[in-house]
Coordinates of C-alpha atoms in Angstrom, one line a residue:
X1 CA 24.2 10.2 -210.2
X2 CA 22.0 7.3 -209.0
X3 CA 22.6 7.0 -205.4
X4 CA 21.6 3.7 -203.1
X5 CA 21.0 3.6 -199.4
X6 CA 20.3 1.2 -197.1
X7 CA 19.0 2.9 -193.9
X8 CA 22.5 4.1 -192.2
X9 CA 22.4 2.7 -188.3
X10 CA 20.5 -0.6 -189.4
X11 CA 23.2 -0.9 -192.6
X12 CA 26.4 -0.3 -190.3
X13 CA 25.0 -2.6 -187.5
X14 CA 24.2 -5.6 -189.7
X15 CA 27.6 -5.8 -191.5
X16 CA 29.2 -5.2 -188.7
X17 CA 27.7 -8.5 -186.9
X18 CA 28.0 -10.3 -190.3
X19 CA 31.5 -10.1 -190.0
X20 CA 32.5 -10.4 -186.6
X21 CA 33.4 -13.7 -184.7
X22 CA 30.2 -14.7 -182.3
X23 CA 32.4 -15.1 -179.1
X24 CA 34.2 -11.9 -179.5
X25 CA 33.6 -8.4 -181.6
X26 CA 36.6 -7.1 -182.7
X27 CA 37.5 -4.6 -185.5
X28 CA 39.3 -6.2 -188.3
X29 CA 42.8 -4.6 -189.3
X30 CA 42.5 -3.4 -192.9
X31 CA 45.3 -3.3 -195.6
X32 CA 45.3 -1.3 -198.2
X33 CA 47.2 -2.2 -201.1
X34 CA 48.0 -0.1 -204.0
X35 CA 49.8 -1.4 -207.4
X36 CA 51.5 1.3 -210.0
X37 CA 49.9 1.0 -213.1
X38 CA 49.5 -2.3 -213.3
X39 CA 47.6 -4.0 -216.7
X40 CA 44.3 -6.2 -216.5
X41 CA 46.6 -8.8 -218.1
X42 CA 49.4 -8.5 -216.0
X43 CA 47.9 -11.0 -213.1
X44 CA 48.0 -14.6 -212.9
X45 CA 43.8 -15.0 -213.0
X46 CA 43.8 -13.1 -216.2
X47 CA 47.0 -14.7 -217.9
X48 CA 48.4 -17.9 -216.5
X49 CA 52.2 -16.5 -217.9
X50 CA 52.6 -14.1 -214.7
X51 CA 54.0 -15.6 -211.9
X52 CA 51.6 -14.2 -209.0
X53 CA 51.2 -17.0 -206.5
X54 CA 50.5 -14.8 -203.7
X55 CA 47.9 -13.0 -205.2
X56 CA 46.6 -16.0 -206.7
X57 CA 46.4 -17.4 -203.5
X58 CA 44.3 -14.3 -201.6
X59 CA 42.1 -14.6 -205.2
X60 CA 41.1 -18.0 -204.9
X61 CA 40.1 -17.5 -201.3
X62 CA 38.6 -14.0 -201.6
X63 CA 36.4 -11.9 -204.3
X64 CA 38.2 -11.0 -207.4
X65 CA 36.5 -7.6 -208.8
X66 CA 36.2 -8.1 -212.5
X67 CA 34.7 -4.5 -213.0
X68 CA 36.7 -2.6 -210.1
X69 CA 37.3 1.2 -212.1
X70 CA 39.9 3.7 -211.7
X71 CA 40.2 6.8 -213.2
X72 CA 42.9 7.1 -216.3
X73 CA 46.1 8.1 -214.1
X74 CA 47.8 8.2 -211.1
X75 CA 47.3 11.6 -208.8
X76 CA 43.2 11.4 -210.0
X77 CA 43.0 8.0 -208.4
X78 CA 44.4 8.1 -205.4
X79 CA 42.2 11.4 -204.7
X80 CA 39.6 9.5 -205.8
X81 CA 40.5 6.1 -203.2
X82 CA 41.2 8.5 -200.4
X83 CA 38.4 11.1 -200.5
X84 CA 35.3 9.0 -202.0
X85 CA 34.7 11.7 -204.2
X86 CA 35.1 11.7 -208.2
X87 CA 38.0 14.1 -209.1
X88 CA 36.4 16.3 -211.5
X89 CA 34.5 17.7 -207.9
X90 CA 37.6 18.3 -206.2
X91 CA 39.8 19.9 -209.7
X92 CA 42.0 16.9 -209.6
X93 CA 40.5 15.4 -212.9
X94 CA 43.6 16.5 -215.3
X95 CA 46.8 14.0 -215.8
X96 CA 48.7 13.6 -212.7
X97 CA 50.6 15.9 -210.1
X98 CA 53.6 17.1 -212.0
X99 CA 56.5 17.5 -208.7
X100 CA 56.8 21.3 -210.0
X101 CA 53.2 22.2 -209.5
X102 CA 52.5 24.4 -206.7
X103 CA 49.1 22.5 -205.5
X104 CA 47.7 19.5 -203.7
X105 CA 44.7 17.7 -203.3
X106 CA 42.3 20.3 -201.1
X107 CA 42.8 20.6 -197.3
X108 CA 38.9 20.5 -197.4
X109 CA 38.8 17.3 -198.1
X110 CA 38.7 14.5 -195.5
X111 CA 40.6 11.6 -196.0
X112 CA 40.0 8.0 -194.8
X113 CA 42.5 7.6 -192.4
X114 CA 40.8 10.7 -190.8
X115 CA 37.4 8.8 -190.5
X116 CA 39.2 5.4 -189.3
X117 CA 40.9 7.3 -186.3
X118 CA 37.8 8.5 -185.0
X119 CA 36.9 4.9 -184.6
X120 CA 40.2 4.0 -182.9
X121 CA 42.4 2.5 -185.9
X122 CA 46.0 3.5 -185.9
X123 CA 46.9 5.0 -189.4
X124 CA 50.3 4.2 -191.6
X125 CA 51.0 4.8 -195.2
X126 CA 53.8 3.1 -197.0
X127 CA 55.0 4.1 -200.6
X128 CA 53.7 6.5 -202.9
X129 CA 51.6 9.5 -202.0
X130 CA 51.4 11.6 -205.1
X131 CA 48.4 13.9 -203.6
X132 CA 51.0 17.4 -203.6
X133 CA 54.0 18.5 -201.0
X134 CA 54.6 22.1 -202.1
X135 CA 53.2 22.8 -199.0
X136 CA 53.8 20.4 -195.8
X137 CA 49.6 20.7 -195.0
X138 CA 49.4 18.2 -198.1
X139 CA 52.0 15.6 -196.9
X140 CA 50.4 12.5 -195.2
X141 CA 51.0 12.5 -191.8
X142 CA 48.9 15.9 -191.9
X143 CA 46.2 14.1 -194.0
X144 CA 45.2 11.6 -191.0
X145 CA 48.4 9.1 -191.4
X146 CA 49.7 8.6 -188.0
X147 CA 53.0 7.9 -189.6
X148 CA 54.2 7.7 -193.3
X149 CA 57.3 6.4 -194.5
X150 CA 57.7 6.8 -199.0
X151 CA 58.2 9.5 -201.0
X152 CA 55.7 12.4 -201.9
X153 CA 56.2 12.6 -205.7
X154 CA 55.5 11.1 -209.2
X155 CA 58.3 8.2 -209.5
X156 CA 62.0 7.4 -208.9
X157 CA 64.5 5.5 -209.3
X158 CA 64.2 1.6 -207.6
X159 CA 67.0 1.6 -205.9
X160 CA 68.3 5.4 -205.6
X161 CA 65.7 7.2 -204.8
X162 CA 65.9 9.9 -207.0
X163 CA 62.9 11.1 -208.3
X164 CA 63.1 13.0 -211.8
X165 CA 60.9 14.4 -214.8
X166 CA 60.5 13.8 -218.0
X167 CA 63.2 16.3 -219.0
X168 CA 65.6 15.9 -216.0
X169 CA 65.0 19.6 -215.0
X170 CA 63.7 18.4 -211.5
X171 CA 66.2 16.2 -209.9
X172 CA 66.8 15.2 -206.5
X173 CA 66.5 12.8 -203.3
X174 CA 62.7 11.6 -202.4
X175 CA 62.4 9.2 -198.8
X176 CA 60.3 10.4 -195.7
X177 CA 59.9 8.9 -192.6
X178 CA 57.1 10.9 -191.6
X179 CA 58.6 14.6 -192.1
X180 CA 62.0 13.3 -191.7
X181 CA 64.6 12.8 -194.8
X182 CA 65.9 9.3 -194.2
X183 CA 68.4 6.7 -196.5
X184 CA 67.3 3.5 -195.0
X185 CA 67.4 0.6 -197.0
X186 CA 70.0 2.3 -199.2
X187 CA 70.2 0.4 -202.5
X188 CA 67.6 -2.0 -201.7
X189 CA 64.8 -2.8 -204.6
X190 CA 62.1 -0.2 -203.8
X191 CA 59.2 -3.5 -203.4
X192 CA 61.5 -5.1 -200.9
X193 CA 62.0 -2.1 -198.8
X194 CA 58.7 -1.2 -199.1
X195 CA 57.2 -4.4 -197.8
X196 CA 59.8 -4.6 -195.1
X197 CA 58.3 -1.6 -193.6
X198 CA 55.0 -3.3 -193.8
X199 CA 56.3 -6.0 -192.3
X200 CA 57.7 -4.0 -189.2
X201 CA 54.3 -2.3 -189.0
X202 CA 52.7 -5.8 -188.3
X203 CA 55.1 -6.9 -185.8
X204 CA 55.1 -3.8 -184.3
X205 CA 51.6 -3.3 -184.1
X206 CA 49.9 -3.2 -180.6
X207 CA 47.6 -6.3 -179.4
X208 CA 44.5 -5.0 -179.4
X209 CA 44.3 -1.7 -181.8
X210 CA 43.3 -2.3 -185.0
X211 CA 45.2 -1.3 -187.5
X212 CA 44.8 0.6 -191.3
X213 CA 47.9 -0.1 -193.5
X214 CA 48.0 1.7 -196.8
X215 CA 50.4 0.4 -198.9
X216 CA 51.3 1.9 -201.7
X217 CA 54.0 0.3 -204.1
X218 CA 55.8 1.9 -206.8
X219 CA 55.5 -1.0 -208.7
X220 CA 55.1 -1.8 -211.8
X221 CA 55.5 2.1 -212.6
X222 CA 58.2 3.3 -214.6
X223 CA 61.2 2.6 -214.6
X224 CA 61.4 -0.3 -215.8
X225 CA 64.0 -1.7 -212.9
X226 CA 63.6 -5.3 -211.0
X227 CA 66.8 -7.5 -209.7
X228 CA 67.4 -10.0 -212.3
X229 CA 66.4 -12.5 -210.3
X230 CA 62.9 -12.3 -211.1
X231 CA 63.0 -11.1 -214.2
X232 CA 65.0 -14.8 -214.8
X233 CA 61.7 -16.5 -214.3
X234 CA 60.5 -15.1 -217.2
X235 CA 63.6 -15.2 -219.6
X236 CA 66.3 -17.6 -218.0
X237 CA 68.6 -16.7 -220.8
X238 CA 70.1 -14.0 -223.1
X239 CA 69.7 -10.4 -222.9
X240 CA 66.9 -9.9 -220.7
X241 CA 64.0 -8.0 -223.1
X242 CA 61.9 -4.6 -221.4
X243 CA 59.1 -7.4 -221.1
X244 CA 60.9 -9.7 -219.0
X245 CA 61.7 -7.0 -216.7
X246 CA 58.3 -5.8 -216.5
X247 CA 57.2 -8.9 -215.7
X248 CA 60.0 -9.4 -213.0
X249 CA 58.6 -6.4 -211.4
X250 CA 54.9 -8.0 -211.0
X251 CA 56.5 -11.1 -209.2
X252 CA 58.6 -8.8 -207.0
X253 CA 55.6 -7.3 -206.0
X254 CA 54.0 -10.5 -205.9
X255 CA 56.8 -11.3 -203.2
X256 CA 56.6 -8.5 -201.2
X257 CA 53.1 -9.4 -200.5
X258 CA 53.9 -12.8 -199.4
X259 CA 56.4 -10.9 -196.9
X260 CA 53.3 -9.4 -195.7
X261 CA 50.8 -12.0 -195.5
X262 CA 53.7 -14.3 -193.8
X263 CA 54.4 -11.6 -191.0
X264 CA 49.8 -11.5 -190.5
X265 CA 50.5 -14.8 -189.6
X266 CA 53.4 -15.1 -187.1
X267 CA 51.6 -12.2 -185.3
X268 CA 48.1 -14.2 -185.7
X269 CA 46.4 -11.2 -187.6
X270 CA 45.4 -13.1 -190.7
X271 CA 42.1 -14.4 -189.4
X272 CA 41.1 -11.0 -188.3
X273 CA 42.8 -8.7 -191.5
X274 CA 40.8 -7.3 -194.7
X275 CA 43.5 -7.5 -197.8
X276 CA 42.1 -5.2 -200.4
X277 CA 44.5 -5.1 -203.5
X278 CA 44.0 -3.2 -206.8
X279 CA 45.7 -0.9 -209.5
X280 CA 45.7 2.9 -209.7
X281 CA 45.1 2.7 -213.5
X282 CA 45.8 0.6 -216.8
X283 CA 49.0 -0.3 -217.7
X284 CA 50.9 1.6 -220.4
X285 CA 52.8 -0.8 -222.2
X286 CA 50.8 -2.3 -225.3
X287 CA 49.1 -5.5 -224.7
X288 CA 49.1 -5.1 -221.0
X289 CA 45.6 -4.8 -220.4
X290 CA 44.4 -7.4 -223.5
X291 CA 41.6 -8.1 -224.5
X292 CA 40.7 -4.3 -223.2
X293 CA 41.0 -1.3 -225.3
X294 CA 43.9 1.5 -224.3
X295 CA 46.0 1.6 -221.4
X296 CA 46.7 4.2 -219.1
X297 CA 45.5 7.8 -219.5
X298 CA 42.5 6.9 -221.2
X299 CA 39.3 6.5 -220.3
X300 CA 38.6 3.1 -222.9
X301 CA 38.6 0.2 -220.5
X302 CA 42.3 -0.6 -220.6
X303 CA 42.8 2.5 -218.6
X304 CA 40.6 2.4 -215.9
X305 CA 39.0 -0.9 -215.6
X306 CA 42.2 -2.2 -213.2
X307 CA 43.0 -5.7 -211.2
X308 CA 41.2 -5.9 -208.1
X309 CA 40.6 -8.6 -204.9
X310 CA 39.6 -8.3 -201.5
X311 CA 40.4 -11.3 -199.0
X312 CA 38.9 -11.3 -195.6
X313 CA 39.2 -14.9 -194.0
X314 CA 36.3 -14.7 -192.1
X315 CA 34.0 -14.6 -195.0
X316 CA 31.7 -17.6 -195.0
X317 CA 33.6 -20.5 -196.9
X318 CA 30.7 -21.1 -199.2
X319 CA 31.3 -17.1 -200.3
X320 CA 35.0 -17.2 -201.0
X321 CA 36.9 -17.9 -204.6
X322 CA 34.2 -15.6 -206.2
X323 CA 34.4 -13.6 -208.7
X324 CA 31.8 -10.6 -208.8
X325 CA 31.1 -8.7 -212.3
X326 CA 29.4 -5.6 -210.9
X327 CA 30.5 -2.4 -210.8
X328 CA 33.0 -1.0 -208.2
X329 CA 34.6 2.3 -208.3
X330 CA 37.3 3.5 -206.6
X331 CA 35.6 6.1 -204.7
X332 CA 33.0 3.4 -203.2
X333 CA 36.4 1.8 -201.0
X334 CA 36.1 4.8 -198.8
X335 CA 32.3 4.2 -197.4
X336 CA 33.0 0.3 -197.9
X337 CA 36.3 -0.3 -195.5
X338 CA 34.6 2.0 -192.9
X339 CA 31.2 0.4 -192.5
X340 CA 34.1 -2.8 -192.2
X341 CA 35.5 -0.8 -189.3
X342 CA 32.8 0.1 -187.7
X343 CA 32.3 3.6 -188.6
X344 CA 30.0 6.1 -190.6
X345 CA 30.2 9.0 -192.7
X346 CA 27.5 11.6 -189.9
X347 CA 25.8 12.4 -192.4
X348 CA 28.7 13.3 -195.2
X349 CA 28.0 12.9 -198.9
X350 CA 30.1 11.3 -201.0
X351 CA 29.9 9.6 -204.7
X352 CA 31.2 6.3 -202.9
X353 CA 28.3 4.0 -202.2
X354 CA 28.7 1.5 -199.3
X355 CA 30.2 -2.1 -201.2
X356 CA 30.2 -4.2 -198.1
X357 CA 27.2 -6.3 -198.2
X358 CA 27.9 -7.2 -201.8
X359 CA 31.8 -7.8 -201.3
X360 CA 31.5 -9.6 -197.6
X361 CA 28.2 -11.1 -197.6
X362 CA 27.4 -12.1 -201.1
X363 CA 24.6 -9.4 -201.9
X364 CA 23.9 -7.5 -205.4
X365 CA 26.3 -5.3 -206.2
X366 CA 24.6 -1.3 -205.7
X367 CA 26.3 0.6 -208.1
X368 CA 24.8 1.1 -212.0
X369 CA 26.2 3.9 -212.9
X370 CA 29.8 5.4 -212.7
X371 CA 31.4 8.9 -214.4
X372 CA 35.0 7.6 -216.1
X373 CA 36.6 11.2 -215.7
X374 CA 35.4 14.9 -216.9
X375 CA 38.0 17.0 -217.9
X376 CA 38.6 20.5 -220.3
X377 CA 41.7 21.1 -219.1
X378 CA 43.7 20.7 -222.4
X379 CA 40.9 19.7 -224.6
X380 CA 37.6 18.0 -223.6
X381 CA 36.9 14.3 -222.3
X382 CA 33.5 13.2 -220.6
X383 CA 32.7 9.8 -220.3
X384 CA 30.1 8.0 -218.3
X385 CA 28.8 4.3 -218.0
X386 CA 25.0 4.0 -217.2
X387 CA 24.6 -0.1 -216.8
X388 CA 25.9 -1.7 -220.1
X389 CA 26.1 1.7 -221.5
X390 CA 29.2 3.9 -222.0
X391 CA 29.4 7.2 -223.8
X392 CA 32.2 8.9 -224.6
X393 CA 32.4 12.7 -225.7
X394 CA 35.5 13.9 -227.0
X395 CA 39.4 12.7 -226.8
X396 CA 38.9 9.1 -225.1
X397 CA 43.0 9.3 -225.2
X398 CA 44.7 11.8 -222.9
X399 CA 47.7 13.9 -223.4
X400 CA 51.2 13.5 -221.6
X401 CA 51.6 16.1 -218.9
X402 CA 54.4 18.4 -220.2
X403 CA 51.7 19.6 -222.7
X404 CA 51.0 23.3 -221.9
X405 CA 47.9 25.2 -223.0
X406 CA 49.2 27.4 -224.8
X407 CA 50.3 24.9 -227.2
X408 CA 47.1 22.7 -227.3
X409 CA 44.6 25.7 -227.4
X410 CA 44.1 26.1 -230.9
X411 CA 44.9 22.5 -231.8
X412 CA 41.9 20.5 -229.8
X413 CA 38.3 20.5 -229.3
X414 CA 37.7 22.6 -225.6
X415 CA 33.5 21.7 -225.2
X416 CA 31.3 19.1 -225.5
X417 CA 29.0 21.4 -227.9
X418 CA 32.5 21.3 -230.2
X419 CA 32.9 17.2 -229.5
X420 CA 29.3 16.6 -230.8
X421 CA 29.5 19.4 -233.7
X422 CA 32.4 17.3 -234.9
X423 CA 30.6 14.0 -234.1
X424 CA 33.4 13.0 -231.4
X425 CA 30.7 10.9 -230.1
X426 CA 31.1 7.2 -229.0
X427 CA 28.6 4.5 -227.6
X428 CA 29.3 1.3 -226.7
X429 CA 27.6 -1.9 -225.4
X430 CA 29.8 -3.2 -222.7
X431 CA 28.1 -6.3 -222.3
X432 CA 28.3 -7.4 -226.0
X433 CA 31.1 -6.1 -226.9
X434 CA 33.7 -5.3 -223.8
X435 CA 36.6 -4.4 -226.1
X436 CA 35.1 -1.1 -227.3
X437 CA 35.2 -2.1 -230.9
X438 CA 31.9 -1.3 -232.5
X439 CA 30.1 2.6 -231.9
X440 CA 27.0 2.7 -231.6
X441 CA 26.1 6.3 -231.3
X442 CA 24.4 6.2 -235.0
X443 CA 22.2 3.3 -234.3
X444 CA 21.6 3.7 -230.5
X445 CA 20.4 7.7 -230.6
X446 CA 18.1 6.7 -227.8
X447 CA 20.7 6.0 -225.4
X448 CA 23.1 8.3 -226.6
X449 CA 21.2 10.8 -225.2
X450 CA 20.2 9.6 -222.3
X451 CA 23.9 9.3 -221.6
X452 CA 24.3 12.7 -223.4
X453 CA 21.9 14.2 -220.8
X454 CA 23.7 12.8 -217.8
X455 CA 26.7 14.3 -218.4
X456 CA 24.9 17.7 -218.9
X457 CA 23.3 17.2 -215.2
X458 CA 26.6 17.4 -214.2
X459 CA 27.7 20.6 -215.9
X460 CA 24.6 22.1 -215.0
X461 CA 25.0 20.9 -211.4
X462 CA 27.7 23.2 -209.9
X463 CA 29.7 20.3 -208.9
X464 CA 32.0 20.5 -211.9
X465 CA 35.3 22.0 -210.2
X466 CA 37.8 23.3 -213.2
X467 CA 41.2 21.6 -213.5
X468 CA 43.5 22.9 -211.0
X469 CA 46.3 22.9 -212.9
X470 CA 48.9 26.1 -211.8
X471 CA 52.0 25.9 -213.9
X472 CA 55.4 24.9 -213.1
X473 CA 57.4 26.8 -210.3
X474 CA 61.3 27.0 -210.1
X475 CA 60.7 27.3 -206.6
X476 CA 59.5 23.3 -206.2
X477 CA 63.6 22.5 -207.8
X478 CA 65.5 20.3 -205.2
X479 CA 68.5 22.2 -205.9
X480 CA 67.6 24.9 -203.6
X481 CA 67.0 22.4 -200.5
X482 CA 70.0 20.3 -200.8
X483 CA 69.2 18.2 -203.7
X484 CA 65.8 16.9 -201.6
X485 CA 62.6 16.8 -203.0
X486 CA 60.9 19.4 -199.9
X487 CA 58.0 20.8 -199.1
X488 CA 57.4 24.3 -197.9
X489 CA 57.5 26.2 -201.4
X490 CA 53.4 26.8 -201.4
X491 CA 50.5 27.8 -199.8
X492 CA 47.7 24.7 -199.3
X493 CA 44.8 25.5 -200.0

């Protein structure tokens, strides 16, 4: 891939004063928000029917990231956030983390809060973790967290905590603080309790230290569960419709965010605090990420092109309520927010290239070029963007993660050599036409392979890692540890 640089000491040193008060240097705390599948249409800058004033608000006085990419689901993105690396280099490039597989994200791997304590942050995570807890070297607060209070698998209930699959064969309990099971905030709306904690960080937090706050909300992940109050803002009467509830659970996230930016500012934090919000994927219900094509667990842009901002008030004024249309990927957050803090990567290569300039300080966005997922596990999906180009090889849709391979393996294309035999070839001109409606790969050969020949780099490379995708253990069940969803059935590796 293209890579861009800017002279590493000189680059870190120059943002670093851009964004610092004159009268006193101080790191800025950094919060790092994390919706659930949430749609491109599901915000109020992109449809003016959603009731986000909060977000809104940090919008119109930040950056809004109209080309911010994720990868198609939930486990790939958050490896992807966390690490600065694409999944397909790490094997995490297939579906999501079912809660019976017996792997993690790769001990190997450093992860950002690792990087941030070096330069003197205190580390929390909130929510959702999702990278693997068959063994307890995955779980956060061995991953650089200082402390983590959420659960460690796929979804649950709002209010119960139970987490469960698709066919209710895995049941059971799912709330950590840190290694601890705890029931606080029994019953309460999982957005509400999740925010609290946030809120208790903040108050919490010591003068003086900055702080990194991941926080990442179930919400607007399935279930479909919100307190009818907010779905009532939507629908004040009758039967309230799957849509109204949906919608409900955007403005009680919406909410919980205003919790948070309330309690910055009774601590006096704001001034001196980097909001960065955005959305692991697409959304999955139909129409949710209009005009885009797809939704979630496909590369089109509906499920990966997701809702981003980042508000920082001491941006220059004349720089704030922007809205930037170059690329940003995932991966590029975890070289960005630690040139913010004042750190560097010592010489560590990652597919993340440093944002901050173009985010903070109003220069050109760096990044042309960005690889949308690679994965064979199942059956074969390669797709890359190069500028206003995007090529897709294969199944742009994904399949549902209860699908085996032994009942896909004689049913699907496994190779790219089989995807362009069978002409599973798309091109598409971003720029004129965003919505992925007209291919081009008949009439655009040229480019096609151009694109074609990038993805082939990267086979040829070595750095293609192949899925890791073990199958289902009876050992992960929560029945044998109490009805708790508990680590300790795995070796990391």
């Amino acid at each position: 891939m293209k890579r861009h640089c800017y002279g590493s000491t000189a680059w870190i040193l120059l943002v670093f004063l851009h964004l610092v008060t004159a009268k006193k240097q101080r790191q800025p705390n950094i919060i790092l928000v994390v919706a659930d599948d949430l749609g491109f249409n599901e915000v109020s800058w992109h449809n003016p029917n959603i009731i986000t004033p909060t977000l809104q608000e940090l919008a119109d006085n930040g950056l809004i990231l109209e080309q911010h990419y994720a990868q198609p689901k939930c486990a790939p993105s958050r490896a992807a956030l966390l690490t600065g690396l694409y999944p397909y280099k790490m094997g995490r490039q297939h579906e999501s983390l079912s809660p019976m597989l017996p792997t993690g994200l790769g001990t190997r791997f450093r992860l950002l809060p690792e990087y941030l304590k070096e330069v003197g942050y205190s580390t929390h995570a909130i929510g959702k973790w999702h990278l693997g807890y068959c063994s307890w070297d995955y779980t956060p607060t061995r991953r650089g967290f200082d402390t983590f209070f959420g659960f460690y698998s796929h979804a649950e209930d709002y209010y119960t905590r139970v987490s469960s699959n698709r066919l209710k064969s895995f049941s059971g309990y799912d709330l950590r603080e840190n290694d601890a099971v705890t029931h606080e905030g029994a019953g309460e709306y999982s957005a509400s309790l999740f925010s609290g904690r946030a809120v208790k960080m903040i108050e919490e937090q010591p003068a003086g230290q900055p702080m990194f706050m991941y926080l990442a909300y179930q919400s607007i992940h399935k279930p479909v569960q919100v307190p009818d109050q907010y779905a009532r803002m939507y629908q004040p009467y009758g039967k309230l419709t799957k849509e109204s509830l949906r919608q409900g659970m955007v403005s009680a996230l919406d909410e919980g965010m205003r919790n948070l930016t309330e309690a910055l500012k009774r601590r006096d934090m704001m001034d001196d605090t980097v909001i960065i919000f955005l959305s692991d994927n697409g959304g999955y219900e139909r129409g949710s990420n209009w005009p885009l094509r797809g939704k979630k667990n496909s590369v089109y842009e509906g499920g990966t092109r997701t809702v981003s901002l980042i508000h920082y008030p001491r941006m220059k004024d004349e720089l704030k309520g922007r809205t930037s249309v170059s690329m940003v990927h995932l991966v590029d957050w975890l070289p960005t927010i630690l040139t913010i803090a004042g750190g560097g990567l010592n010489g560590t290569k990652l597919d993340g290239i440093d944002q901050s300039l173009h985010l903070l300080a109003g220069w050109p966005g760096p990044r042309y070029e960005l690889v949308y997922n690679i994965n064979d596990a199942l059956r074969i999906t390669a797709a890359i963007r190069y500028g206003r180009w995007k090529l897709i090889l294969g199944y742009p849709e994904g399949l549902t993660s209860d699908r085996t391979r032994e009942n896909t393996r004689s049913l699907f294309y496994r190779t790219i050599f089989q995807a362009m035999k069978a002409d599973m070839v798309y091109l598409y001109d971003l720029k004129k036409d965003p919505n992925e409606t007209r291919n081009l790969a008949n009439k655009k050969k040229k480019i096609m392979r151009l694109l074609r020949g990038k993805i082939k780099k990267i086979y040829h490379s070595g750095d293609l890692v192949p899925p890791d995708f073990p199958s289902p253990t009876l050992r992960s069940l929560p029945q044998h540890y109490g009805g708790v969803v508990s680590p300790g059935w795995c070796k990391s590796h």
